[in-house]
Each structure stands twice: as structure tokens, then as C-alpha cells.
Coordinates of C-alpha atoms and ligand atoms in Angstrom, one line a residue:
X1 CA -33.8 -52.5 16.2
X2 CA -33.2 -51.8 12.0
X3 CA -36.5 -54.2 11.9
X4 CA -38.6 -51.9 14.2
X5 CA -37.2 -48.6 13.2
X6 CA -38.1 -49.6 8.9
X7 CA -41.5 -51.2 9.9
X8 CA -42.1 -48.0 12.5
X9 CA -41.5 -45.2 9.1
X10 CA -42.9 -48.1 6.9
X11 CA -46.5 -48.1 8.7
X12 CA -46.3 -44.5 9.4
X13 CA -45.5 -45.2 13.7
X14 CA -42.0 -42.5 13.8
X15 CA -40.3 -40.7 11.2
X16 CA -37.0 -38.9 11.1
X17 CA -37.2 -34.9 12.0
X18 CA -37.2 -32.8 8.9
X19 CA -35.9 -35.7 6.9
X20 CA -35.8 -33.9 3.5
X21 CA -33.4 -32.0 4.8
X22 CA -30.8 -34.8 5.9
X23 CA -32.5 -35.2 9.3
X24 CA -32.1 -33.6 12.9
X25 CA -29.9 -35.7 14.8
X26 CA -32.0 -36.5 18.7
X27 CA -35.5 -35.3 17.4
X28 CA -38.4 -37.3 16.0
X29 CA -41.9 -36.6 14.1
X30 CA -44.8 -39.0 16.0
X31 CA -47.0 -40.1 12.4
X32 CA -50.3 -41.0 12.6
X33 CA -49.9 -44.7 14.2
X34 CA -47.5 -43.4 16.4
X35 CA -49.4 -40.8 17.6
X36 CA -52.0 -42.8 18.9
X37 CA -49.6 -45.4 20.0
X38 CA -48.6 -42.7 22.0
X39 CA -51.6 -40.6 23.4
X40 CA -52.9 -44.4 24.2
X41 CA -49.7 -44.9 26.6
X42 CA -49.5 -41.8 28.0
X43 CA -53.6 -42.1 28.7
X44 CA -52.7 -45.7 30.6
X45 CA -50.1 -44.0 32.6
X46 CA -52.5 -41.0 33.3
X47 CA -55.5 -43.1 34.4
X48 CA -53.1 -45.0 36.8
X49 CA -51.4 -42.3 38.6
X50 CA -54.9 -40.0 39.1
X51 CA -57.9 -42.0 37.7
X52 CA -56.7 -44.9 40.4
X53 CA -55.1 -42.7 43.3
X54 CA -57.6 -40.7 45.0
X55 CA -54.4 -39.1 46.4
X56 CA -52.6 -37.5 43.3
X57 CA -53.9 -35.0 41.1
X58 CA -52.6 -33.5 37.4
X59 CA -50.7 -30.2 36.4
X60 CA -49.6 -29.1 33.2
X61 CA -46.9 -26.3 34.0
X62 CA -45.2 -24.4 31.6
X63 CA -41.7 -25.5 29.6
X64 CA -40.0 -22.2 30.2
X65 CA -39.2 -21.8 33.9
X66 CA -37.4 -19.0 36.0
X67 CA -33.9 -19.0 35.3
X68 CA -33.1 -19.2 38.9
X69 CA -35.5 -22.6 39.1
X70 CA -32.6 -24.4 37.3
X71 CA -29.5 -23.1 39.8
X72 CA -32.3 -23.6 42.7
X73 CA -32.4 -27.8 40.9
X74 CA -28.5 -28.0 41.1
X75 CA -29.1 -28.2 37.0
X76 CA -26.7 -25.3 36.3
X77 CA -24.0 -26.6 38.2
X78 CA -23.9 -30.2 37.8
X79 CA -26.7 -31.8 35.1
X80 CA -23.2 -32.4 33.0
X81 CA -22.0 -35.5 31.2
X82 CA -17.9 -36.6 31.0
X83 CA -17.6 -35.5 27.1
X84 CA -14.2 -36.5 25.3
X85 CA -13.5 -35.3 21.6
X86 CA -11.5 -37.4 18.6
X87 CA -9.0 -34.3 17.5
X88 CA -9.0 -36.7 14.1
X89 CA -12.5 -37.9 13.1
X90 CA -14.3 -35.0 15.4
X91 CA -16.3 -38.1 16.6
X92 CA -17.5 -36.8 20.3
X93 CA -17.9 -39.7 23.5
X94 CA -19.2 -39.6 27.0
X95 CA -16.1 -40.4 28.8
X96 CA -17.9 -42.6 31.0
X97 CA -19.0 -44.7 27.8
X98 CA -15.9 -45.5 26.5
X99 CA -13.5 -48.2 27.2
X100 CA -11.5 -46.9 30.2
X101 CA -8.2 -48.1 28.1
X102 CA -9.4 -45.7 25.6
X103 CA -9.3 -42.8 28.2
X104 CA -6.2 -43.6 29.5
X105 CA -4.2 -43.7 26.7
X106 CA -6.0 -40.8 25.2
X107 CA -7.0 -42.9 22.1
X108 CA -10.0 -42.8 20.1
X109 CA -12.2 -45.9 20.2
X110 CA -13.3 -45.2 16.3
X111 CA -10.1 -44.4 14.7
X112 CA -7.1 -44.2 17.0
X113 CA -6.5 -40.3 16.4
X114 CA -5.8 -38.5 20.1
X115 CA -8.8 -37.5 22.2
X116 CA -8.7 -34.6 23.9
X117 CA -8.7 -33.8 27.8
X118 CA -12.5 -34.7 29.3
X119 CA -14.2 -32.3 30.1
X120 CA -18.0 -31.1 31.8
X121 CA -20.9 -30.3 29.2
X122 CA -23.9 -29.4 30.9
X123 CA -26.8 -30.9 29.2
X124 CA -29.5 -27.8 29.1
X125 CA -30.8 -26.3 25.9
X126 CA -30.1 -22.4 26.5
X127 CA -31.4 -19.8 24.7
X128 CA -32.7 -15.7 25.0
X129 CA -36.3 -14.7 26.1
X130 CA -37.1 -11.0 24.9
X131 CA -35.1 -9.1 22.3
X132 CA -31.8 -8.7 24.4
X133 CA -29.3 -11.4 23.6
X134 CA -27.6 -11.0 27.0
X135 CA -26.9 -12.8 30.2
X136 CA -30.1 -11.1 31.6
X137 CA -32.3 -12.8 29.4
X138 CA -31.1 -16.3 29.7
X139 CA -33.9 -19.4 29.6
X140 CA -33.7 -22.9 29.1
X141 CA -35.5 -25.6 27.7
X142 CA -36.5 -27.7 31.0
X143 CA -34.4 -31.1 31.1
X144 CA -36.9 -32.5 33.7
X145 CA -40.5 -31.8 33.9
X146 CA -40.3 -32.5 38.1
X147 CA -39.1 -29.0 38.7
X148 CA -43.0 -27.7 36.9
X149 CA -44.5 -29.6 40.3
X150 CA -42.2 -28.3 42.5
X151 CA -42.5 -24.5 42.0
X152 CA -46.5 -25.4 41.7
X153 CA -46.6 -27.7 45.1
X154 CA -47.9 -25.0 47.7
X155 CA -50.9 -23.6 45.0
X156 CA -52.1 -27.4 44.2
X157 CA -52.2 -27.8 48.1
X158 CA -53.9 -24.4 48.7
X159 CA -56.4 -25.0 45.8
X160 CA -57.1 -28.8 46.1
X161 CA -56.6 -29.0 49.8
X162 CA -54.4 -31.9 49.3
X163 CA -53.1 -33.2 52.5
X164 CA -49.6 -35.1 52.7
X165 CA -49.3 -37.6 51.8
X166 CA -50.2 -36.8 47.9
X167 CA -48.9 -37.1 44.7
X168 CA -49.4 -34.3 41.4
X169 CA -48.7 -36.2 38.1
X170 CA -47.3 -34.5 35.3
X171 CA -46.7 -35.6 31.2
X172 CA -45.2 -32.9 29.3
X173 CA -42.1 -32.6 26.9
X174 CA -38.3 -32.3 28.3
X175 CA -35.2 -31.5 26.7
X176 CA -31.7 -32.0 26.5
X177 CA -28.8 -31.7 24.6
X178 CA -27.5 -35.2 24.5
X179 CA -24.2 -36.4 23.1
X180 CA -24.7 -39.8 22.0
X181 CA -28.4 -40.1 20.3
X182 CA -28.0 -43.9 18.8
X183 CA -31.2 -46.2 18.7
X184 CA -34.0 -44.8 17.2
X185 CA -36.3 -43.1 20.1
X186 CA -34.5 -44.3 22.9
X187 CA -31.8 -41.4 23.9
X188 CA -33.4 -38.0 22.2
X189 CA -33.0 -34.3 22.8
X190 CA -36.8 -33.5 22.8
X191 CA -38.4 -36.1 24.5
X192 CA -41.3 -36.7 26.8
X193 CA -41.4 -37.5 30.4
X194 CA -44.7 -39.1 32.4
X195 CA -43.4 -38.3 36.2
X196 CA -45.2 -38.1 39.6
X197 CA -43.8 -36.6 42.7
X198 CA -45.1 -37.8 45.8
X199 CA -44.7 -35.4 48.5
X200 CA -44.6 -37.9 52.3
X201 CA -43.6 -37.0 55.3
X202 CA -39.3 -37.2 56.3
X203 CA -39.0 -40.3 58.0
X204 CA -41.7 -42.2 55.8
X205 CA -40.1 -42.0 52.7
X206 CA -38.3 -45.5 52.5
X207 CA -42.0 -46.8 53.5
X208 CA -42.9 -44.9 50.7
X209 CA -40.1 -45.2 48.6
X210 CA -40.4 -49.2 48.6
X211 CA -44.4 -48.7 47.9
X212 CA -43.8 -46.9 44.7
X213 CA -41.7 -49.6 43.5
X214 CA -44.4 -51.9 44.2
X215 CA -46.5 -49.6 42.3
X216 CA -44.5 -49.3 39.3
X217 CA -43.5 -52.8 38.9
X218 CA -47.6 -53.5 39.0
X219 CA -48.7 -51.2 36.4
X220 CA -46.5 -52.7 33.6
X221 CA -47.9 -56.3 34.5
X222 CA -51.0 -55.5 33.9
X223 CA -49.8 -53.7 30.8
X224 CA -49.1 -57.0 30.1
X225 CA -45.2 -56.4 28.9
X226 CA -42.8 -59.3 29.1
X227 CA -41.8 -59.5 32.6
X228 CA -39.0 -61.9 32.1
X229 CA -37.9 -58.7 29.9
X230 CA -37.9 -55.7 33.3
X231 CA -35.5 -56.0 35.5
X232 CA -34.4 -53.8 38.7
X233 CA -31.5 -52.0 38.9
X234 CA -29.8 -49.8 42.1
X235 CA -28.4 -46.8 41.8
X236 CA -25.0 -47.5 43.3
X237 CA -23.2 -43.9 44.9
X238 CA -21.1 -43.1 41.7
X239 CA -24.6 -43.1 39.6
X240 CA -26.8 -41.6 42.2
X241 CA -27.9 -37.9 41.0
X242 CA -27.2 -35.2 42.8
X243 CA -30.6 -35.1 44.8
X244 CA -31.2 -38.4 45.3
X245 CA -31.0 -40.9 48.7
X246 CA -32.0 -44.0 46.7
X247 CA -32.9 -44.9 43.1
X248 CA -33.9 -48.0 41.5
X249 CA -34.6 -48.3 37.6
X250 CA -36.4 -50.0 36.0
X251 CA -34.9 -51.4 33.1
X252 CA -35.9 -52.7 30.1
X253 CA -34.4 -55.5 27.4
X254 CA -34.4 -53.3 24.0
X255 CA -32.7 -55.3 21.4
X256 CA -29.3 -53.3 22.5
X257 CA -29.4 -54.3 25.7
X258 CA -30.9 -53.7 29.4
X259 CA -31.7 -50.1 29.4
X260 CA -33.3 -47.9 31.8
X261 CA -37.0 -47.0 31.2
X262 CA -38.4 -45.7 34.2
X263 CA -36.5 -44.5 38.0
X264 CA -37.8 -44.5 41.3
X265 CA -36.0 -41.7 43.1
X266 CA -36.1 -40.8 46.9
X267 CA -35.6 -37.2 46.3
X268 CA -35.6 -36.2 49.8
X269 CA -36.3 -32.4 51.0
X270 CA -33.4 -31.6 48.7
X271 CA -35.7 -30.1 45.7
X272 CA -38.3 -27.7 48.1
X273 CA -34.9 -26.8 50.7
X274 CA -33.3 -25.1 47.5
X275 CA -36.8 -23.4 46.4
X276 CA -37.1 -22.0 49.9
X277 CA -33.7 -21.3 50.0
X278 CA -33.6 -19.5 46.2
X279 CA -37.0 -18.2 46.2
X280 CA -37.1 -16.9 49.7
X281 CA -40.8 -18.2 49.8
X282 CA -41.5 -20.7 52.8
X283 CA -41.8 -24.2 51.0
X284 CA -43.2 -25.8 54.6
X285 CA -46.1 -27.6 55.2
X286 CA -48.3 -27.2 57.9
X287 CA -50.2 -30.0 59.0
X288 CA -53.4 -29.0 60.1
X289 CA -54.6 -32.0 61.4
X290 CA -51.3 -32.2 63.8
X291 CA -50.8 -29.3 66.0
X292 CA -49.7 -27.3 62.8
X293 CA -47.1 -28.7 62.6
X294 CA -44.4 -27.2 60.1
X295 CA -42.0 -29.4 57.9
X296 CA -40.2 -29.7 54.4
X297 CA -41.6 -32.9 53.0
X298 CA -39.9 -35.5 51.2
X299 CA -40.6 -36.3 48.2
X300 CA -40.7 -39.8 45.9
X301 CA -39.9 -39.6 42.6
X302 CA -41.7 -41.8 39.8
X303 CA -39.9 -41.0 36.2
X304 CA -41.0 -42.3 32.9
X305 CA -40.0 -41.9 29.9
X306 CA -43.1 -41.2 27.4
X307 CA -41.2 -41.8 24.3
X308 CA -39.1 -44.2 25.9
X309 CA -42.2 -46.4 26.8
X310 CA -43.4 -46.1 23.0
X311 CA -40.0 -47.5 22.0
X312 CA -40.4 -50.1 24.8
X313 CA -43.7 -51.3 24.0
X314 CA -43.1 -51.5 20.2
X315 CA -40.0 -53.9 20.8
X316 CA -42.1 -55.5 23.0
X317 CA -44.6 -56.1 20.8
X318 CA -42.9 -57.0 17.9
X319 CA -43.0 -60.4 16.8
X320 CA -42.3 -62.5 13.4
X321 CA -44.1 -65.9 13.4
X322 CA -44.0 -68.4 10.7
X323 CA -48.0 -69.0 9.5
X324 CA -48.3 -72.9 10.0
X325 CA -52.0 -73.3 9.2
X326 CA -51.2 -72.3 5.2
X327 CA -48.9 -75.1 4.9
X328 CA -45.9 -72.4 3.3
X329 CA -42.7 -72.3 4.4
X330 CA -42.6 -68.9 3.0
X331 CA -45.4 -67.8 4.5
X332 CA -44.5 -65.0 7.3
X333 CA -46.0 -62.3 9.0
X334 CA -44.9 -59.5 11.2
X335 CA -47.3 -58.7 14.1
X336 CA -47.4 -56.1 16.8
X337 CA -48.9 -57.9 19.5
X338 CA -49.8 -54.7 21.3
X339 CA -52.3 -54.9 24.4
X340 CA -55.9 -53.6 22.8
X341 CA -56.0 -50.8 25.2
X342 CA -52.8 -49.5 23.9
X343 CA -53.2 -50.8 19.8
X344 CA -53.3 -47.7 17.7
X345 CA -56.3 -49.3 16.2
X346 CA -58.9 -51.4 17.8
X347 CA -60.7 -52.5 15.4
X348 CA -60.5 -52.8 11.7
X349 CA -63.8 -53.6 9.2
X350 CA -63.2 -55.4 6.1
X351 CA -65.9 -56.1 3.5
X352 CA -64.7 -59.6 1.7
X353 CA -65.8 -57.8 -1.7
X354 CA -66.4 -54.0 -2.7
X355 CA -69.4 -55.2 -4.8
X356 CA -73.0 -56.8 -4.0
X357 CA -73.5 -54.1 -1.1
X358 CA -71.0 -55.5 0.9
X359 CA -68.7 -52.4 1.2
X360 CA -72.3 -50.0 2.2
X361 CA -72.9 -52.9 5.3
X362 CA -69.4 -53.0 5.9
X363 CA -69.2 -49.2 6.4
X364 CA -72.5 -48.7 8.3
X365 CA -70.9 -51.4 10.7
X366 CA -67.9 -49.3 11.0
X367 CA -70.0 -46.1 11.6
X368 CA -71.5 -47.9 14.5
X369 CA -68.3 -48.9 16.4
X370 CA -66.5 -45.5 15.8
X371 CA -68.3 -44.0 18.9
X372 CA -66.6 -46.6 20.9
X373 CA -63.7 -47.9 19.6
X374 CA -60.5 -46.1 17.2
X375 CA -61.5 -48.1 13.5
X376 CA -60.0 -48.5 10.3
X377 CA -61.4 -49.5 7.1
X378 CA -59.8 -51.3 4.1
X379 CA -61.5 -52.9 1.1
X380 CA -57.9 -52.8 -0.9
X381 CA -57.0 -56.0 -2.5
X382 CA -57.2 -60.3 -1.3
X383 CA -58.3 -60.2 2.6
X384 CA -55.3 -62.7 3.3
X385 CA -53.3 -59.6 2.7
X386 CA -55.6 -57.4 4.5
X387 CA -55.2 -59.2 7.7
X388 CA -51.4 -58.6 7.4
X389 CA -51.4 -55.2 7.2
X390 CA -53.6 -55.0 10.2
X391 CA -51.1 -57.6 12.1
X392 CA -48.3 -55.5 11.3
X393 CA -50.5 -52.3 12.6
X394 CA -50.5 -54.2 15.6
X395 CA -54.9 -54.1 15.1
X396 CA -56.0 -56.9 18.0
X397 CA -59.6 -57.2 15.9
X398 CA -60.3 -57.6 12.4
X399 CA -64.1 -57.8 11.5
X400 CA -65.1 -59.2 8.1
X401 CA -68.5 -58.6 6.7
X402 CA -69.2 -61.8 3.7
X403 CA -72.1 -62.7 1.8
X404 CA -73.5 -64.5 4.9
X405 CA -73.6 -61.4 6.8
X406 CA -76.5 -59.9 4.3
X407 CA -78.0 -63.4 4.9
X408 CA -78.0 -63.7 8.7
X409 CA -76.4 -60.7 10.0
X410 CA -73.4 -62.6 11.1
X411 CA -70.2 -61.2 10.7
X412 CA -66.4 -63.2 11.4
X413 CA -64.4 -61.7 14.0
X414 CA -60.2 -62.3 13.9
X415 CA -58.1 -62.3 16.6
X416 CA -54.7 -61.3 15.2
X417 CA -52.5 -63.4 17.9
X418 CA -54.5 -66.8 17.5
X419 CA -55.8 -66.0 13.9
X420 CA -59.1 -67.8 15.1
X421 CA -61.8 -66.4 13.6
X422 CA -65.6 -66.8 15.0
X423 CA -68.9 -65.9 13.9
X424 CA -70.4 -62.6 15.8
X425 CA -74.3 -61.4 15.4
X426 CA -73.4 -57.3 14.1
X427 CA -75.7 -56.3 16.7
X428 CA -72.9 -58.0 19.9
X429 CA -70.4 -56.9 18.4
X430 CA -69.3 -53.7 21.0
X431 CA -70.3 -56.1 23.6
X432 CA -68.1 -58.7 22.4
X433 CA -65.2 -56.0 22.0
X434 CA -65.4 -54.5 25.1
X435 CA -65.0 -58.1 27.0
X436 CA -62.0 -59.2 24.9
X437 CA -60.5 -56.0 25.4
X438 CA -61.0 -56.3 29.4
X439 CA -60.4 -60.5 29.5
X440 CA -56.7 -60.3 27.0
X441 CA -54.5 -62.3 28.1
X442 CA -50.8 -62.2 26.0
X443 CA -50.3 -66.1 24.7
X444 CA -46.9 -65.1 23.0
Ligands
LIG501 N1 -36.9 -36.1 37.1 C1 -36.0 -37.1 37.1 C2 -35.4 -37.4 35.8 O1 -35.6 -36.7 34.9 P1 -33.9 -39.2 34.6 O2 -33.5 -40.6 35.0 O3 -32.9 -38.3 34.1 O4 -34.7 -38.6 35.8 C3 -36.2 -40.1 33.8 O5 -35.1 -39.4 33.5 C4 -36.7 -40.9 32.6 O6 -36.8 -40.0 31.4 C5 -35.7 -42.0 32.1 O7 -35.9 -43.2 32.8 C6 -36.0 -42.1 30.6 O8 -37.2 -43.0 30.5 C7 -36.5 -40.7 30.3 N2 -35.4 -40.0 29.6 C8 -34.3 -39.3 30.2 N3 -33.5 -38.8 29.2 C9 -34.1 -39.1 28.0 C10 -33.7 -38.8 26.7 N4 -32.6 -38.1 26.4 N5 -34.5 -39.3 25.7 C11 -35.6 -40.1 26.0 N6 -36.0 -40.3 27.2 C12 -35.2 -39.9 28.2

């Protein structure tokens, strides 16, 4: 994790929030690798959920809710973690992460001093809307984006005629006040979420529930992530949240560990029972097409973590590989072996010299595949050492305009996870793209 976090400030992926002033513990800055990195993920997981599924459409709703959203969730009275405090080093624990010796004999796991009683910390960022800093004006940061679809569920069906079952996806940023924000991006207090709630009929929802896992699983195959590296994980009735039936994770192996990046929830008719029931607004739906029918639906959870998934799929990509073909043991690179749809840059132009009108063709090349694909372009120093920074970038194509390219309009093309380099006509060179970037297959 030290490797990824120094190469992710190094190449400008994630830096520390308002770092010249110490840092904000749980919050990061998303720099200009990283930003991509992430639009590019949260695009994937976007064309999946509505570009693919004639039955789900998008909503952005807003972060500040209606107070009385968050007691209708069952987030005022029980989103809390187990928190314990070191009287001596003021270091503070979840009481559920700590040896259970450690709580029994009241003894800090750090430095032996006394811990004090556990007690509930409710996780939401609170703050005052208006001028009044009273109870009245009260609002919170959301900790789940879900709740957004939830109040919006009746208005998407009424404007969009959605008919059950459907799905509205939602990316948008989620906060929360955690206690223990160790390893890098992976547990923050601003963070993003990528969820869809599938609204299905009570009685379908295991039929549904099991579908989404299918789903789920699918999408980060073709992603092309390590599968040996996911895992499932069930929700046994001590972790289950307060709504759920069922849950599975997904989990992920980050270099600490399996971790959860993504849960399937069977969220029942619990969420749109306690809107009807808070709100006073009928939260039914009436099937037209069945007698009118009137019922609560279901609904099936899909949760991502946006930031989560750009931790995932850098560790994922990360690779260190000893480059045989120069014959030097010292010779090592560090490569991001990121998928092509999801590499911050596609593809990278390199004129072999700045002189003898190689940088002008080099450039007018470049010009030509910006409408198409995100490029970069470097004429700084031996090409060797070019290639590397690309690697480490994480850049799938490196194209490299020579003195043979005034001659015959030929330019090499590298592929950074073979390091094979062919000979390309300039003029197929987007065609070429486009079919490596639709046939990649991971070697490594
Ligand atoms: N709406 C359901 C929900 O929020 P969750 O399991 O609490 O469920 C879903 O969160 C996903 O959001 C997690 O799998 C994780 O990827 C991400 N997530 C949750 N808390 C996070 C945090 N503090 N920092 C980064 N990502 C987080």
C-alpha cells in the first residue's frame, strides 16, 4: 500500500487534503491522473447500469436532505459504530475492531493505559442550515446516496413511466464521520458512492436479489480485474444493517487484506414503509397493467464504492516486473496495467528527436487522435525513459514517430504489457486503437 500511495502523489493520481497544512485526516484531493482514473470508472459503471439496462434510468439528487429523511432511514437512531477511547494515549477504536481481550480487560491495544466504557457514535456529519444555530435548523451531510432515489421514486415513475420492475442509478458524494481512516482511499469521510436501487415486486426479490449478484460479479470480469482476487462474502445476522433481509459483498484483496468493495442488499419495503409512514405521502405503486393493483415494492440494493473502486483498480493494476529483454538485473519498471477503457491516458505520442521536424509530425499526429482518444505528449529526454513514465501512468499505447515515419509514414506502436512494438501506417492508427482497446485481453 506505501508503494501505491508514493507512486499515486508521485504521478499526480491522489494527494493528501490541504497538505500544507498537516493534512485532513479521511479526506483526499483527486489530481489530474486521478481524476480521469476516476471519471473513466465511474463512466464504466454508468454505461452498465443505464447505457445496458433498458430498465434503469439516472438521477442526480441533492446532498442536503430533509432532516426527517434521515430518522425516516433509521440513520438517526442506529447508523452508530462501538467506539472505545485510550484515557492515556487518547487513541480512539471501534470496539468491534479490537481484540475482544482488549475490551474485556478494558486495556488499550496501543499502550496498555485504561479504555473507557464503549459507547454509540452515530456516524453523520451534522451541521446548521440558515442563520439559527438551533435544533430547528439541523442538516446533515448524507451518509448514503440511496435515500436521494428513494424520496425521488414516485416522480421518476410519473415522469419516465417506469414500470416495476426498474432500477434509477445514482453516483454522487457521501459522507461520514469515520473513526478509523487507515489505508490511503479505502475508509474516508467524503467519499463517493455509485449505487442502483432496483425497485421488484415483494415476493420476487430473492429472484432478483440472486440476479444482481450475477450482475455485479459480471461487470468486474469484463473489467478485466483479478478474479482470483474478488471473493463473496454473507452478511451473517450480527453484520446485517438495520434494513436489510440479505447482503452479500463483494470483497476485494487490497494489500491489507479482503475488504469489502461493493454490497448487494435486499432492502425490502423497509426504506419506502418509513417514507410513507414519515412523510404521510402514499409511497405505493399501482400497477396499471394488473387490476391497479396497489403495493410497496421491494427494493435491491447495488452499492459501490466510487473511491473505493479507484483504490481497487489501482492495486489491481499495479505491477513491478523485471525487464528481461535488456539483459540488466537492475533494470525495473513499475507498470499500471490498467484496462484501456479505464487508463487515464490512452494514448501517448513521442517524437524519437525534437529536431529534423520530427516533434511538428509528432504533434499533428497527436492533434488527430485527440478527438478520439485522451493523449499525452512528451519529447523530454532518451525514449527508454519515456516509455517508463508512461508504464507507470498506467498509458496501454505509446506511439513513436522516427525518421522512417517522414520516409514512409509509418509510425511504431508499444504495447506497455508486452513491450512489443509494431509498425502502424499514421493514417490506421484510430482504427488500430479502437480494436486493441475492444480485443484486450490482461496477460498478467
Ligand atoms: N446504501 C448502502 C450503503 O451505503 P454501505 O455498505 O455502508 O452501504 C456501500 O456502503 C459501499 O460504499 C461500500 O461497499 C464501500 O465501497 C463504500 N463506502 C462505505 N463507506 C465508505 C467510506 N467511509 N469510505 C469509502 N468508501 C465507503
Amino acid at each position: 500500500m506505501e508503494k501505491i500511495t508514493s507512486l499515486a502523489k508521485r504521478r499526480g493520481f491522489v494527494f493528501q487534503s490541504s497538505e500544507i497544512y498537516g493534512g485532513q485526516n479521511g479526506a483526499w484531493d483527486y489530481g489530474p491522473l486521478g481524476i480521469e482514473l476516476k471519471n473513466r470508472i465511474a463512466g464504466a459503471w454508468w454505461k452498465e447500469m443505464t447505457q445496458l439496462h433498458d430498465d434503469i434510468v439516472g438521477l442526480d439528487a441533492a446532498i442536503l436532505m430533509h432532516p426527517r429523511t434521515w430518522e425516516a432511514s433509521g440513520h438517526v437512531e442506529n447508523f452508530t459504530d462501538p467506539l472505545v477511547d485510550c484515557k492515556k494515549c487518547k487513541s480512539r477504536f471501534r470496539a468491534d475492531q479490537i481484540p475482544e481481550e482488549n475490551l474485556l480487560a478494558k486495556e488499550c491495544p496501543e499502550c496498555g493505559g485504561e479504555l473507557t466504557d464503549t459507547r454509540k457514535f452515530n456516524l453523520m456529519f451534522k451541521t446548521h442550515i440558515g442563520p439559527a444555530e438551533d435544533t430547528a435548523s439541523i442538516i446533515y451531510l448524507r451518509p448514503e446516496t440511496a435515500q436521494g432515489i428513494y424520496v425521488n421514486y414516485k416522480n421518476i415513475i410519473q415522469s419516465n413511466r417506469m414500470k416495476i420492475p426498474f432500477g434509477i442509478a445514482q453516483i454522487g458524494k457521501a459522507f461520514r464521520n469515520e473513526i478509523v481512516t487507515k489505508n490511503f482511499i479505502f475508509r474516508t469521510c467524503e467519499f463517493e458512492q455509485m449505487e442502483m436501487q432496483y425497485f421488484v415486486k415483494g415476493g420476487t426479490d430473492e429472484e432478483w436479489f440472486n440476479e444482481w449478484r450475477k450482475r455485479r460479479w459480471a461487470y468486474y470480469e469484463k473489467l478485466g480485474v483479478k478474479m482470483d482476487h474478488l471473493r463473496w462474502h454473507q452478511h451473517g445476522p450480527d453484520e446485517l444493517a438495520h434494513y436489510a433481509k440479505d447482503a452479500y459483498d463483494i470483497e476485494y484483496l487490497f494489500p491489507m487484506g479482503w475488504r469489502e468493495l461493493e454490497g448487494v442488499h435486499n432492502r425490502t419495503d423497509y426504506d419506502l414503509r418509513r417514507h410513507t409512514e414519515y412523510s404521510g405521502k402514499d409511497m405505493q405503486y399501482i400497477d396499471q397493467d394488473n387490476s391497479n393493483e396497489r403495493y410497496i415494492p421491494y427494493i435491491i440494493e447495488t452499492s459501490a464504492g466510487l473511491t473505493r473502486n479507484v483504490l481497487m483498480i489501482l492495486c489491481d493494476a499495479y505491477d513491478e516486473e523485471q525487464v528481461a529483454d535488456k539483459g540488466n538485473d537492475d533494470d525495473w519498471r513499475t507498470v499500471l496495467r490498467f484496462h484501456p477503457s479505464l487508463a487515464p491516458v490512452t494514448v501517448a505520442v513521442l517524437p524519437l528527436m525534437k529536431k529534423d521536424g520530427l516533434s511538428e509530425l509528432a504533434q499533428d499526429i497527436r492533434q488527430e487522435l485527440k478527438e478520439d482518444f485522451a493523449t499525452d505528449y512528451d519529447q523530454a529526454g532518451a525514449i527508454g525513459r519515456r516509455y517508463r513514465r508512461q508504464d507507470e501512468a498506467g498509458t496501454p499505447f505509446c506511439v513513436t514517430v522516427d525518421y522512417q515515419s517522414k520516409e514512409d509514414g509509418t509510425v511504431t506502436l508499444r504495447f506497455r504489457d508486452s513491450m512489443e512494438q509494431i509498425r502502424v501506417p499514421k493514417e490506421e492508427l484510430a482504427l488500430r486503437l479502437r480494436q486493441e482497446i475492444k480485443g484486450y485481453k490482461r496477460v498478467k
